[in-house]
Structures are given as structure tokens and as C-alpha cells.
Amino acid sequence: MGEARDGVKVKRVVFVTVGTTCFDALVKVADSQEVKDELYRRGYTDLLIQMGRGSYLPIKSTGDDGSLAVDYFTFSSSIADYLRSASLVISHAGSGSIFETLQLGKPLIVVVNEDLMDNHQSELAEELAERKHLYCARPLTLHQTIAGMDLNSLVPYSPGDATPVAKLINRFLGFPEES
Amino acid sequence: MEKNTSCFFSNSSPNLVITCFVAFITIILVRFLYVIYRTGKPLNKRTPQQTLSTLIVLGSGGHTAEMINLLLVLQKDRFTPRFYIAAATDNMSLQKARMFENSLADSGVKGISAEFMQIYRSREVGQSYVTSVWTTLVATAHALWLMIKIRPQVVLCNGPGTCIPLCVIAFIFKVVGIRWSSIFYVESIARVKRLSLSGLLLYKLQIADQFFVQWPQLQRKYPRAHYVGCLM
């Protein structure tokens, strides 16, 4: 299970994030035995859950008994460091979380919150999943997605570019073109 | 004699009032049609300006991050002074904007002029549309107050509900001649197949001078929009 030469186990962290929202369904299912077993089976060692405004509290575990180590926290001013040290990210469908993760080149499973009223978020997740930049799942299908995912098949996301907009704005306002 | 004079006045003043009223309405209407006609047409190049005061509308969720991304590629010496407005209940956005302006100062950009303001929200996420009518009116009054102070020449917004009162007032300022502005709207990257409510309003009412979308599906559906690809 990924042991380095000096016998120290290599940490493979799964980072779950719900951003600034309340998404108990994701936190619950990430903490479920089914999902944890599946993650362990796929070679992950740690599960870290950023649970946001939710009320469901995961069960912490050190993972000494041959299972996933589990920890959680509510908020952080910046999750960039957590994303950077993760081997897999499972995120709510907020565009900020999605693009921050994709820009760091991390494998991503986006879980759509079906309890949201006007679920436009799923449009973005589905579109990016179609373009093979990430996997898209519902809380109830998360464990299947984890079981069947092939992270090597994901296409890296090239960062976007705001200069076309800037050009059009400048042209409209009559500013000279930059060379 | 006095009786005659009073008869003269009481006969003609209703006519005078009506005439003035009709003239006023006509002027406003003509002005309104002129603004509609000029919306979307590039500014007259014969009078290029060095700097344009810019209003930047921030929003919770991904809106501020997307806006900062756009500001990174705009020339700061052209779009100045900059006024950032965020909803009163949005704690993070102004903080992010301040950090952005500080990073400009740190990287040696000179002559930075930025102000940060909060505005009452038209509608909280999940708020019923019925109560939203009143809160929108309050927000509009507050927006009017802020806009009179700022009178921006450029308005940049990308979706939060807070931008609607501000854009409508900017439009009204154009009609009554208080300030001519160019209104740019970039629909959020999260909108792939359907426009947000703010986007829909600004598109249909033709208030935005230029309307940008980040996905081709939206450009097909809304042909007056400019497809600019993903900004993030």
C-alpha cells in the first residue's frame, strides 16, 4: 500500500470540501463505511473533510487499525494548501472550488448537491465531466464513482484566459491596442 | 380688475403645467431612445480619455474570484479610480479586493486609487421573491445614493443580484444626462446553458453595452452576447 523504502507509509490524502456551503449529504456519505472502504481499497490513506456550515460531524479516526485515517474541520481562509497536498479531491460543485482544484492539476470528483433549489451548479460539473476534466457524481453514487474511476483518463485542464474580454472592453472604450 | 387677472391665471396655468409636463416627458423619451440607440455602440473615438472611473461589482461565491481574474488583465492606469461594491452580508469579497489592490501596490504600481463600499442586498440567496420586492427597493435607494457619489464611467459586473440596481441606475444616469457610462457584463463561468437572473435581465433589457458569455452554448442561445471562452 505505497510504502517508501524506509518503511514509512506514503500518505495519500483524500480532501473533501464543501466550500462556504452546508452540504451534509456529501459529508455524511464521505464518512460512510462504503465510501471509506472504497477509498482504502483504491490506496488512499487519509480522509480530510472540510465540512463548512454543515451540522453532521464525521467520526475522527487515526487509521491505526488498518483503515482510513479521518479528520475534519469547518473552514479555512484558504484551502490551497490542503488541495496541494491531496491525492484526490472530492468537492461540492462550486465554481471556485472546481477551478482552484483543476488549476492545481489535482484529480477531482465533483458531487452535485441535489437539495439546492435552482441547481445551475450541476451544469458546470456536467460540462467539465463531459470534457473529461473531472468525474461528476451524486451523493448516492459517490462510492460507485470512486470504484470505477480511472484517474489517468482525466484530461488536464488548461487555465482560462481573460485577455479576450479585456481586448473587447478596451476596443469598445477606444483605448489603443497593446502591442 | 382683480377678478379678471385671477381668471386669466386660473385658465392658463393648467395648460402651462400640462405643456411643461408633456415637454418633459418628450425630452425624457427622446433621450431614452437615444441611450437605447447608443447602447452597445463603441465610444466615440474622437474623444478618447486617459482614465475612466470604474465601478466593480463583487459577489459571493465565485463572482469575486472571476472579477479579480479579469482585473488582472485590465490596465490599471486606464481603469482608475476604482470603486468596489459588495453586498453588506458578503464578508470575503471586499477583503479579497483589498488584497488585490495591496498586491498591486506591492508590485510597484503607482497612483493606485481604490475605494471599498458595501451595499444593501436586493435579495439573499433563497429569499422568497415576494419579500424581495421590498428589499430590492431599499437596495435601489442605497444604490442611488452610492452611484450619485461615484458616478462611474465604466461598470464591470458578473452576475450577483447587487449589480441590477446599480446597472439600472447607471442607465438612468445616461438618460437624464448625469453621467455617460459603459456597462460591461461577464456572465459567470458557472453558467453553461442558462443565464443567471441578473444576466437575463441585463440582456433582455439591453442595459449592458457589452454582454460576455464563457460557454458557446450560451452564445448560440443569446446571439447578442460575445463568446469569450473560459476566464478561469
Short mmCIF file of C-alpha atoms in Angstrom, two decimals:
data_model
loop_
_atom_site.label_atom_id
_atom_site.label_comp_id
_atom_site.label_asym_id
_atom_site.label_seq_id
_atom_site.Cartn_x
_atom_site.Cartn_y
_atom_site.Cartn_z
CA MET A 1 0.00 0.00 0.00
CA GLY A 2 2.55 2.57 -1.14
CA GLU A 3 5.37 2.03 1.30
CA ALA A 4 8.51 4.09 0.79
CA ARG A 5 11.92 2.46 1.08
CA ASP A 6 12.48 3.41 4.69
CA GLY A 7 9.24 1.70 5.66
CA VAL A 8 7.30 4.90 6.22
CA LYS A 9 3.87 4.68 4.67
CA VAL A 10 3.29 7.23 1.93
CA LYS A 11 0.31 9.40 2.73
CA ARG A 12 -2.33 9.64 0.06
CA VAL A 13 -4.87 12.14 1.25
CA VAL A 14 -8.40 12.49 0.01
CA PHE A 15 -9.61 16.04 0.62
CA VAL A 16 -13.34 16.66 0.73
CA THR A 17 -14.54 20.26 0.54
CA VAL A 18 -17.97 21.89 0.63
CA GLY A 19 -16.70 25.47 0.41
CA THR A 20 -18.77 28.00 2.31
CA THR A 21 -21.95 25.96 1.91
CA CYS A 22 -23.87 23.46 4.02
CA PHE A 23 -23.72 20.09 2.30
CA ASP A 24 -24.35 17.45 4.95
CA ALA A 25 -25.24 14.85 2.33
CA LEU A 26 -21.70 14.91 0.98
CA VAL A 27 -20.02 14.97 4.38
CA LYS A 28 -22.19 12.07 5.55
CA VAL A 29 -21.56 9.94 2.51
CA ALA A 30 -17.83 10.71 2.55
CA ASP A 31 -17.78 9.50 6.14
CA SER A 32 -19.82 6.40 5.31
CA GLN A 33 -18.20 2.96 5.64
CA GLU A 34 -18.92 2.20 2.00
CA VAL A 35 -17.01 5.18 0.69
CA LYS A 36 -14.21 4.88 3.21
CA ASP A 37 -13.70 1.22 2.36
CA GLU A 38 -13.67 2.03 -1.34
CA LEU A 39 -11.10 4.78 -0.84
CA TYR A 40 -8.93 2.46 1.25
CA ARG A 41 -9.22 -0.20 -1.41
CA ARG A 42 -8.05 2.31 -4.03
CA GLY A 43 -4.92 3.02 -2.00
CA TYR A 44 -5.74 6.19 -0.09
CA THR A 45 -4.59 6.51 3.50
CA ASP A 46 -6.17 9.68 4.85
CA LEU A 47 -9.51 11.38 4.56
CA LEU A 48 -9.71 15.06 5.44
CA ILE A 49 -13.14 16.69 5.35
CA GLN A 50 -13.75 20.44 5.22
CA MET A 51 -17.37 20.43 6.34
CA GLY A 52 -18.35 24.12 6.09
CA ARG A 53 -21.65 25.15 7.64
CA GLY A 54 -22.96 21.60 7.95
CA SER A 55 -24.20 20.03 11.16
CA TYR A 56 -23.14 16.44 10.61
CA LEU A 57 -19.87 15.69 12.38
CA PRO A 58 -17.67 12.96 10.91
CA ILE A 59 -16.04 10.41 13.20
CA LYS A 60 -12.34 11.05 13.62
CA SER A 61 -10.02 8.09 13.30
CA THR A 62 -6.29 7.60 13.47
CA GLY A 63 -6.40 4.78 10.96
CA ASP A 64 -4.05 2.66 13.05
CA ASP A 65 -6.38 -0.31 12.73
CA GLY A 66 -5.66 -0.71 9.04
CA SER A 67 -8.31 1.65 7.79
CA LEU A 68 -8.56 5.22 6.56
CA ALA A 69 -7.43 7.98 8.93
CA VAL A 70 -10.25 10.50 9.18
CA ASP A 71 -10.14 14.13 10.26
CA TYR A 72 -12.28 17.19 9.66
CA PHE A 73 -12.53 20.96 10.13
CA THR A 74 -15.16 23.58 9.33
CA PHE A 75 -13.49 26.44 7.47
CA SER A 76 -10.14 27.72 6.41
CA SER A 77 -9.28 31.11 4.94
CA SER A 78 -7.54 29.31 2.10
CA ILE A 79 -7.81 25.65 1.16
CA ALA A 80 -4.99 25.94 -1.37
CA ASP A 81 -2.51 24.10 0.87
CA TYR A 82 -4.98 21.29 1.54
CA LEU A 83 -5.62 20.95 -2.17
CA ARG A 84 -1.93 20.89 -2.90
CA SER A 85 -1.22 18.04 -0.51
CA ALA A 86 -4.20 15.97 -1.64
CA SER A 87 -4.02 12.99 -3.98
CA LEU A 88 -7.73 13.18 -4.70
CA VAL A 89 -10.22 15.96 -4.19
CA ILE A 90 -13.95 15.44 -3.71
CA SER A 91 -15.72 18.76 -3.92
CA HIS A 92 -19.12 20.38 -3.99
CA ALA A 93 -20.00 21.89 -7.35
CA GLY A 94 -19.00 25.47 -6.60
CA SER A 95 -17.03 27.01 -9.45
CA GLY A 96 -14.39 28.44 -7.11
CA SER A 97 -13.54 25.04 -5.63
CA ILE A 98 -13.66 23.35 -9.01
CA PHE A 99 -11.32 25.71 -10.80
CA GLU A 100 -8.94 26.09 -7.87
CA THR A 101 -8.56 22.30 -7.88
CA LEU A 102 -8.28 21.93 -11.66
CA GLN A 103 -5.69 24.69 -11.87
CA LEU A 104 -3.56 22.77 -9.35
CA GLY A 105 -3.82 19.72 -11.59
CA LYS A 106 -5.46 17.55 -8.95
CA PRO A 107 -7.84 14.68 -9.77
CA LEU A 108 -11.34 15.80 -8.88
CA ILE A 109 -14.73 14.25 -8.23
CA VAL A 110 -17.46 16.86 -8.11
CA VAL A 111 -20.54 15.94 -6.10
CA VAL A 112 -23.68 17.87 -7.01
CA ASN A 113 -25.94 18.98 -4.15
CA GLU A 114 -29.39 17.80 -5.14
CA ASP A 115 -31.02 19.77 -2.33
CA LEU A 116 -30.20 23.13 -3.89
CA MET A 117 -33.23 24.83 -5.37
CA ASP A 118 -32.01 26.22 -8.63
CA ASN A 119 -29.26 23.75 -9.41
CA HIS A 120 -27.32 25.58 -12.05
CA GLN A 121 -24.14 24.29 -10.47
CA SER A 122 -24.70 20.88 -12.00
CA GLU A 123 -24.42 22.43 -15.48
CA LEU A 124 -20.79 23.33 -14.91
CA ALA A 125 -19.90 20.00 -13.31
CA GLU A 126 -21.58 18.03 -16.10
CA GLU A 127 -19.97 20.09 -18.84
CA LEU A 128 -16.48 19.65 -17.38
CA ALA A 129 -17.17 15.93 -16.84
CA GLU A 130 -18.17 15.62 -20.50
CA ARG A 131 -14.87 17.21 -21.41
CA LYS A 132 -13.22 14.63 -19.13
CA HIS A 133 -11.62 17.15 -16.79
CA LEU A 134 -13.25 15.61 -13.71
CA TYR A 135 -15.72 13.00 -12.53
CA CYS A 136 -19.22 14.03 -11.62
CA ALA A 137 -21.32 12.18 -9.04
CA ARG A 138 -24.37 12.44 -6.79
CA PRO A 139 -24.03 11.68 -3.07
CA LEU A 140 -25.63 8.28 -3.50
CA THR A 141 -23.40 7.30 -6.43
CA LEU A 142 -20.11 8.51 -4.96
CA HIS A 143 -18.83 5.09 -3.94
CA GLN A 144 -19.51 3.71 -7.43
CA THR A 145 -17.64 6.61 -9.00
CA ILE A 146 -14.68 6.01 -6.73
CA ALA A 147 -14.71 2.29 -7.50
CA GLY A 148 -14.83 2.81 -11.25
CA MET A 149 -12.67 5.88 -11.72
CA ASP A 150 -9.56 5.85 -13.88
CA LEU A 151 -7.66 8.97 -12.96
CA ASN A 152 -5.24 8.50 -15.85
CA SER A 153 -8.09 9.05 -18.25
CA LEU A 154 -8.73 12.56 -16.97
CA VAL A 155 -7.72 15.35 -19.34
CA PRO A 156 -5.66 18.14 -17.73
CA TYR A 157 -7.48 21.46 -17.63
CA SER A 158 -5.71 24.37 -19.34
CA PRO A 159 -6.26 27.58 -17.37
CA GLY A 160 -8.59 30.10 -18.92
CA ASP A 161 -7.67 33.47 -20.26
CA ALA A 162 -9.32 36.79 -19.57
CA THR A 163 -7.42 38.73 -22.24
CA PRO A 164 -10.10 38.31 -24.96
CA VAL A 165 -12.56 40.14 -22.70
CA ALA A 166 -10.00 42.82 -21.87
CA LYS A 167 -9.32 43.35 -25.58
CA LEU A 168 -13.01 43.78 -26.39
CA ILE A 169 -13.54 46.15 -23.48
CA ASN A 170 -10.54 48.27 -24.45
CA ARG A 171 -11.61 48.36 -28.08
CA PHE A 172 -15.12 49.42 -27.10
CA LEU A 173 -13.79 52.23 -24.95
CA GLY A 174 -11.48 53.47 -27.68
CA PHE A 175 -8.25 52.66 -25.92
CA PRO A 176 -5.34 51.86 -28.25
CA GLU A 177 -4.41 48.19 -28.66
CA GLU A 178 -1.45 46.92 -26.67
CA SER A 179 1.37 45.62 -28.85
CA MET B 1 -59.95 94.16 -12.43
CA GLU B 2 -58.54 91.70 -9.89
CA LYS B 3 -61.19 89.24 -10.74
CA ASN B 4 -60.16 89.32 -14.39
CA THR B 5 -56.48 88.75 -13.60
CA SER B 6 -57.25 85.79 -11.41
CA CYS B 7 -59.44 84.32 -14.15
CA PHE B 8 -56.60 84.71 -16.64
CA PHE B 9 -54.16 82.84 -14.40
CA SER B 10 -56.55 80.10 -13.40
CA ASN B 11 -57.35 79.45 -17.05
CA SER B 12 -53.82 79.28 -18.40
CA SER B 13 -51.82 77.64 -15.58
CA PRO B 14 -53.29 74.14 -16.06
CA ASN B 15 -52.38 74.43 -19.74
CA LEU B 16 -48.90 75.63 -18.80
CA VAL B 17 -48.43 72.77 -16.42
CA ILE B 18 -49.63 70.26 -18.97
CA THR B 19 -47.40 71.73 -21.66
CA CYS B 20 -44.38 71.60 -19.40
CA PHE B 21 -45.21 68.06 -18.39
CA VAL B 22 -45.59 66.88 -21.97
CA ALA B 23 -42.38 68.64 -22.97
CA PHE B 24 -40.56 66.99 -20.08
CA ILE B 25 -41.88 63.55 -20.95
CA THR B 26 -40.96 64.06 -24.59
CA ILE B 27 -37.43 65.09 -23.73
CA ILE B 28 -37.01 62.07 -21.47
CA LEU B 29 -38.44 59.78 -24.13
CA VAL B 30 -36.17 61.15 -26.83
CA ARG B 31 -33.22 60.89 -24.50
CA PHE B 32 -34.24 57.33 -23.58
CA LEU B 33 -34.41 56.30 -27.23
CA TYR B 34 -31.05 57.93 -27.85
CA VAL B 35 -29.47 55.94 -24.99
CA ILE B 36 -31.02 52.70 -26.29
CA TYR B 37 -29.67 53.52 -29.73
CA ARG B 38 -26.17 54.22 -28.43
CA THR B 39 -26.03 51.25 -26.04
CA GLY B 40 -23.62 48.72 -27.41
CA LYS B 41 -22.00 51.14 -29.82
CA PRO B 42 -18.32 51.75 -29.11
CA LEU B 43 -17.42 55.07 -27.61
CA ASN B 44 -16.72 57.93 -29.93
CA LYS B 45 -13.02 57.70 -30.75
CA ARG B 46 -12.70 61.41 -31.32
CA THR B 47 -12.78 61.91 -27.58
CA PRO B 48 -10.58 59.22 -26.09
CA GLN B 49 -9.96 59.52 -22.38
CA GLN B 50 -6.85 58.75 -20.44
CA THR B 51 -8.60 57.33 -17.42
CA LEU B 52 -12.10 56.13 -16.67
CA SER B 53 -13.57 55.88 -13.19
CA THR B 54 -14.63 52.29 -12.78
CA LEU B 55 -17.27 50.64 -10.64
CA ILE B 56 -16.55 46.97 -9.91
CA VAL B 57 -19.42 44.91 -8.53
CA LEU B 58 -18.32 41.97 -6.41
CA GLY B 59 -20.33 38.95 -5.30
CA SER B 60 -20.16 35.93 -3.03
CA GLY B 61 -19.29 32.51 -4.32
CA GLY B 62 -17.10 32.53 -7.38
CA HIS B 63 -18.06 36.02 -8.57
CA THR B 64 -15.27 37.96 -6.88
CA ALA B 65 -12.64 35.42 -7.88
CA GLU B 66 -13.74 35.72 -11.50
CA MET B 67 -13.78 39.51 -11.32
CA ILE B 68 -10.26 39.68 -9.86
CA ASN B 69 -9.17 37.40 -12.70
CA LEU B 70 -10.49 39.93 -15.18
CA LEU B 71 -8.96 42.91 -13.36
CA LEU B 72 -5.55 41.24 -13.58
CA VAL B 73 -5.51 41.73 -17.34
CA LEU B 74 -7.00 45.21 -17.46
CA GLN B 75 -4.62 48.15 -17.49
CA LYS B 76 -4.81 49.67 -14.03
CA ASP B 77 -3.77 53.10 -15.20
CA ARG B 78 -6.74 53.25 -17.57
CA PHE B 79 -9.42 51.98 -15.20
CA THR B 80 -8.93 54.32 -12.28
CA PRO B 81 -10.11 55.38 -9.76
CA ARG B 82 -11.65 52.00 -8.90
CA PHE B 83 -14.72 51.65 -6.72
CA TYR B 84 -15.51 48.20 -5.35
CA ILE B 85 -19.02 47.45 -4.15
CA ALA B 86 -20.06 44.25 -2.38
CA ALA B 87 -23.22 43.24 -0.57
CA ALA B 88 -23.33 44.09 3.13
CA THR B 89 -23.59 40.41 4.09
CA ASP B 90 -20.66 39.37 1.91
CA ASN B 91 -17.64 39.29 4.18
CA MET B 92 -14.98 37.90 1.92
CA SER B 93 -15.31 39.91 -1.28
CA LEU B 94 -14.08 43.32 -0.12
CA GLN B 95 -11.27 41.60 1.73
CA LYS B 96 -10.21 39.88 -1.49
CA ALA B 97 -10.45 43.17 -3.36
CA ARG B 98 -8.29 44.94 -0.77
CA MET B 99 -5.72 42.16 -1.02
CA PHE B 100 -5.74 42.55 -4.78
CA GLU B 101 -5.17 46.32 -4.59
CA ASN B 102 -2.44 45.79 -1.97
CA SER B 103 -0.71 43.32 -4.25
CA LEU B 104 -0.75 45.96 -6.98
CA ALA B 105 0.92 48.42 -4.64
CA ASP B 106 3.45 45.79 -3.60
CA SER B 107 4.36 45.08 -7.19
CA GLY B 108 5.19 48.72 -7.75
CA VAL B 109 2.07 50.03 -9.49
CA LYS B 110 1.89 53.76 -8.87
CA GLY B 111 -1.00 56.09 -8.35
CA ILE B 112 -3.42 53.49 -7.05
CA SER B 113 -6.84 54.85 -6.21
CA ALA B 114 -9.39 52.40 -4.84
CA GLU B 115 -12.41 52.66 -2.58
CA PHE B 116 -14.40 49.85 -1.00
CA MET B 117 -18.11 50.09 -0.22
CA GLN B 118 -20.93 47.90 0.96
CA ILE B 119 -24.47 47.95 -0.33
CA TYR B 120 -27.73 46.53 0.97
CA ARG B 121 -28.64 43.34 -0.85
CA SER B 122 -31.62 43.17 -3.21
CA ARG B 123 -32.18 39.54 -2.32
CA GLU B 124 -30.44 36.97 -0.14
CA VAL B 125 -29.84 33.52 -1.59
CA GLY B 126 -33.05 31.56 -1.04
CA GLN B 127 -35.12 34.60 -0.05
CA SER B 128 -38.70 34.49 -1.28
CA TYR B 129 -39.35 36.58 -4.35
CA VAL B 130 -42.29 38.31 -2.63
CA THR B 131 -40.26 39.83 0.23
CA SER B 132 -37.52 40.53 -2.29
CA VAL B 133 -39.64 43.32 -3.78
CA TRP B 134 -39.25 45.47 -0.66
CA THR B 135 -35.59 44.65 -0.07
CA THR B 136 -34.89 45.45 -3.72
CA LEU B 137 -36.47 48.89 -3.29
CA VAL B 138 -34.31 49.58 -0.22
CA ALA B 139 -31.26 48.31 -2.07
CA THR B 140 -32.12 50.55 -5.01
CA ALA B 141 -32.34 53.64 -2.81
CA HIS B 142 -28.98 52.78 -1.31
CA ALA B 143 -27.57 52.12 -4.76
CA LEU B 144 -28.79 55.52 -5.92
CA TRP B 145 -27.01 57.18 -3.02
CA LEU B 146 -23.75 55.39 -3.80
CA MET B 147 -24.00 55.97 -7.55
CA ILE B 148 -24.53 59.70 -7.08
CA LYS B 149 -21.31 59.77 -5.11
CA ILE B 150 -19.33 57.64 -7.56
CA ARG B 151 -20.81 58.48 -11.00
CA PRO B 152 -18.64 55.86 -12.73
CA GLN B 153 -17.72 55.93 -16.39
CA VAL B 154 -17.28 52.16 -16.56
CA VAL B 155 -19.30 49.49 -14.78
CA LEU B 156 -17.94 45.93 -14.54
CA CYS B 157 -20.18 43.21 -13.22
CA ASN B 158 -20.52 39.46 -13.49
CA GLY B 159 -23.75 38.28 -12.00
CA PRO B 160 -24.57 38.94 -8.35
CA GLY B 161 -28.02 40.43 -7.74
CA THR B 162 -26.38 43.55 -6.34
CA CYS B 163 -25.45 44.60 -9.86
CA ILE B 164 -29.03 45.05 -11.06
CA PRO B 165 -29.95 48.22 -9.14
CA LEU B 166 -26.51 49.64 -9.91
CA CYS B 167 -26.77 48.96 -13.65
CA VAL B 168 -30.32 50.27 -13.86
CA ILE B 169 -29.26 53.48 -12.13
CA ALA B 170 -26.23 53.80 -14.41
CA PHE B 171 -28.64 53.52 -17.33
CA ILE B 172 -30.93 56.17 -15.85
CA PHE B 173 -27.93 58.45 -15.34
CA LYS B 174 -27.28 58.12 -19.07
CA VAL B 175 -30.89 59.02 -19.88
CA VAL B 176 -31.04 62.10 -17.66
CA GLY B 177 -27.53 63.16 -18.56
CA ILE B 178 -25.89 62.85 -15.14
CA ARG B 179 -23.08 60.61 -16.40
CA TRP B 180 -22.47 58.57 -19.52
CA SER B 181 -21.13 55.10 -18.68
CA SER B 182 -20.18 51.90 -20.47
CA ILE B 183 -21.65 48.84 -18.81
CA PHE B 184 -19.88 45.51 -19.25
CA TYR B 185 -21.40 42.25 -18.04
CA VAL B 186 -19.50 38.95 -17.98
CA GLU B 187 -21.78 36.01 -17.25
CA SER B 188 -20.27 33.67 -14.69
CA ILE B 189 -18.29 30.64 -15.82
CA ALA B 190 -20.75 28.54 -13.84
CA ARG B 191 -23.47 29.42 -16.34
CA VAL B 192 -23.15 26.97 -19.22
CA LYS B 193 -26.61 26.52 -20.68
CA ARG B 194 -28.79 29.09 -18.90
CA LEU B 195 -28.19 32.70 -17.99
CA SER B 196 -28.44 33.87 -14.39
CA LEU B 197 -31.38 36.09 -13.46
CA SER B 198 -29.13 39.15 -13.48
CA GLY B 199 -27.75 38.17 -16.86
CA LEU B 200 -31.20 37.58 -18.28
CA LEU B 201 -32.45 40.98 -17.09
CA LEU B 202 -29.47 42.89 -18.40
CA TYR B 203 -29.56 41.03 -21.70
CA LYS B 204 -33.29 41.37 -22.35
CA LEU B 205 -33.50 44.99 -21.22
CA GLN B 206 -30.40 45.76 -23.30
CA ILE B 207 -28.87 47.71 -20.47
CA ALA B 208 -25.36 46.29 -20.82
CA ASP B 209 -23.27 47.77 -23.60
CA GLN B 210 -21.38 44.52 -24.00
CA PHE B 211 -22.52 41.16 -22.71
CA PHE B 212 -19.95 38.39 -22.47
CA VAL B 213 -20.53 34.65 -22.05
CA GLN B 214 -17.93 31.99 -21.37
CA TRP B 215 -19.54 28.96 -23.00
CA PRO B 216 -20.55 28.53 -26.66
CA GLN B 217 -23.97 27.12 -25.76
CA LEU B 218 -24.97 30.49 -24.32
CA GLN B 219 -23.73 32.39 -27.33
CA ARG B 220 -25.91 30.25 -29.56
CA LYS B 221 -28.92 30.91 -27.36
CA TYR B 222 -28.24 34.62 -26.89
CA PRO B 223 -26.78 35.88 -30.15
CA ARG B 224 -26.13 39.43 -28.99
CA ALA B 225 -23.65 38.06 -26.46
CA HIS B 226 -19.92 37.85 -27.14
CA TYR B 227 -18.39 34.41 -26.58
CA VAL B 228 -15.01 34.89 -24.94
CA GLY B 229 -14.14 31.39 -23.69
CA CYS B 230 -13.42 30.46 -20.10
CA LEU B 231 -11.82 33.13 -17.95
CA MET B 232 -10.77 30.78 -15.16
#
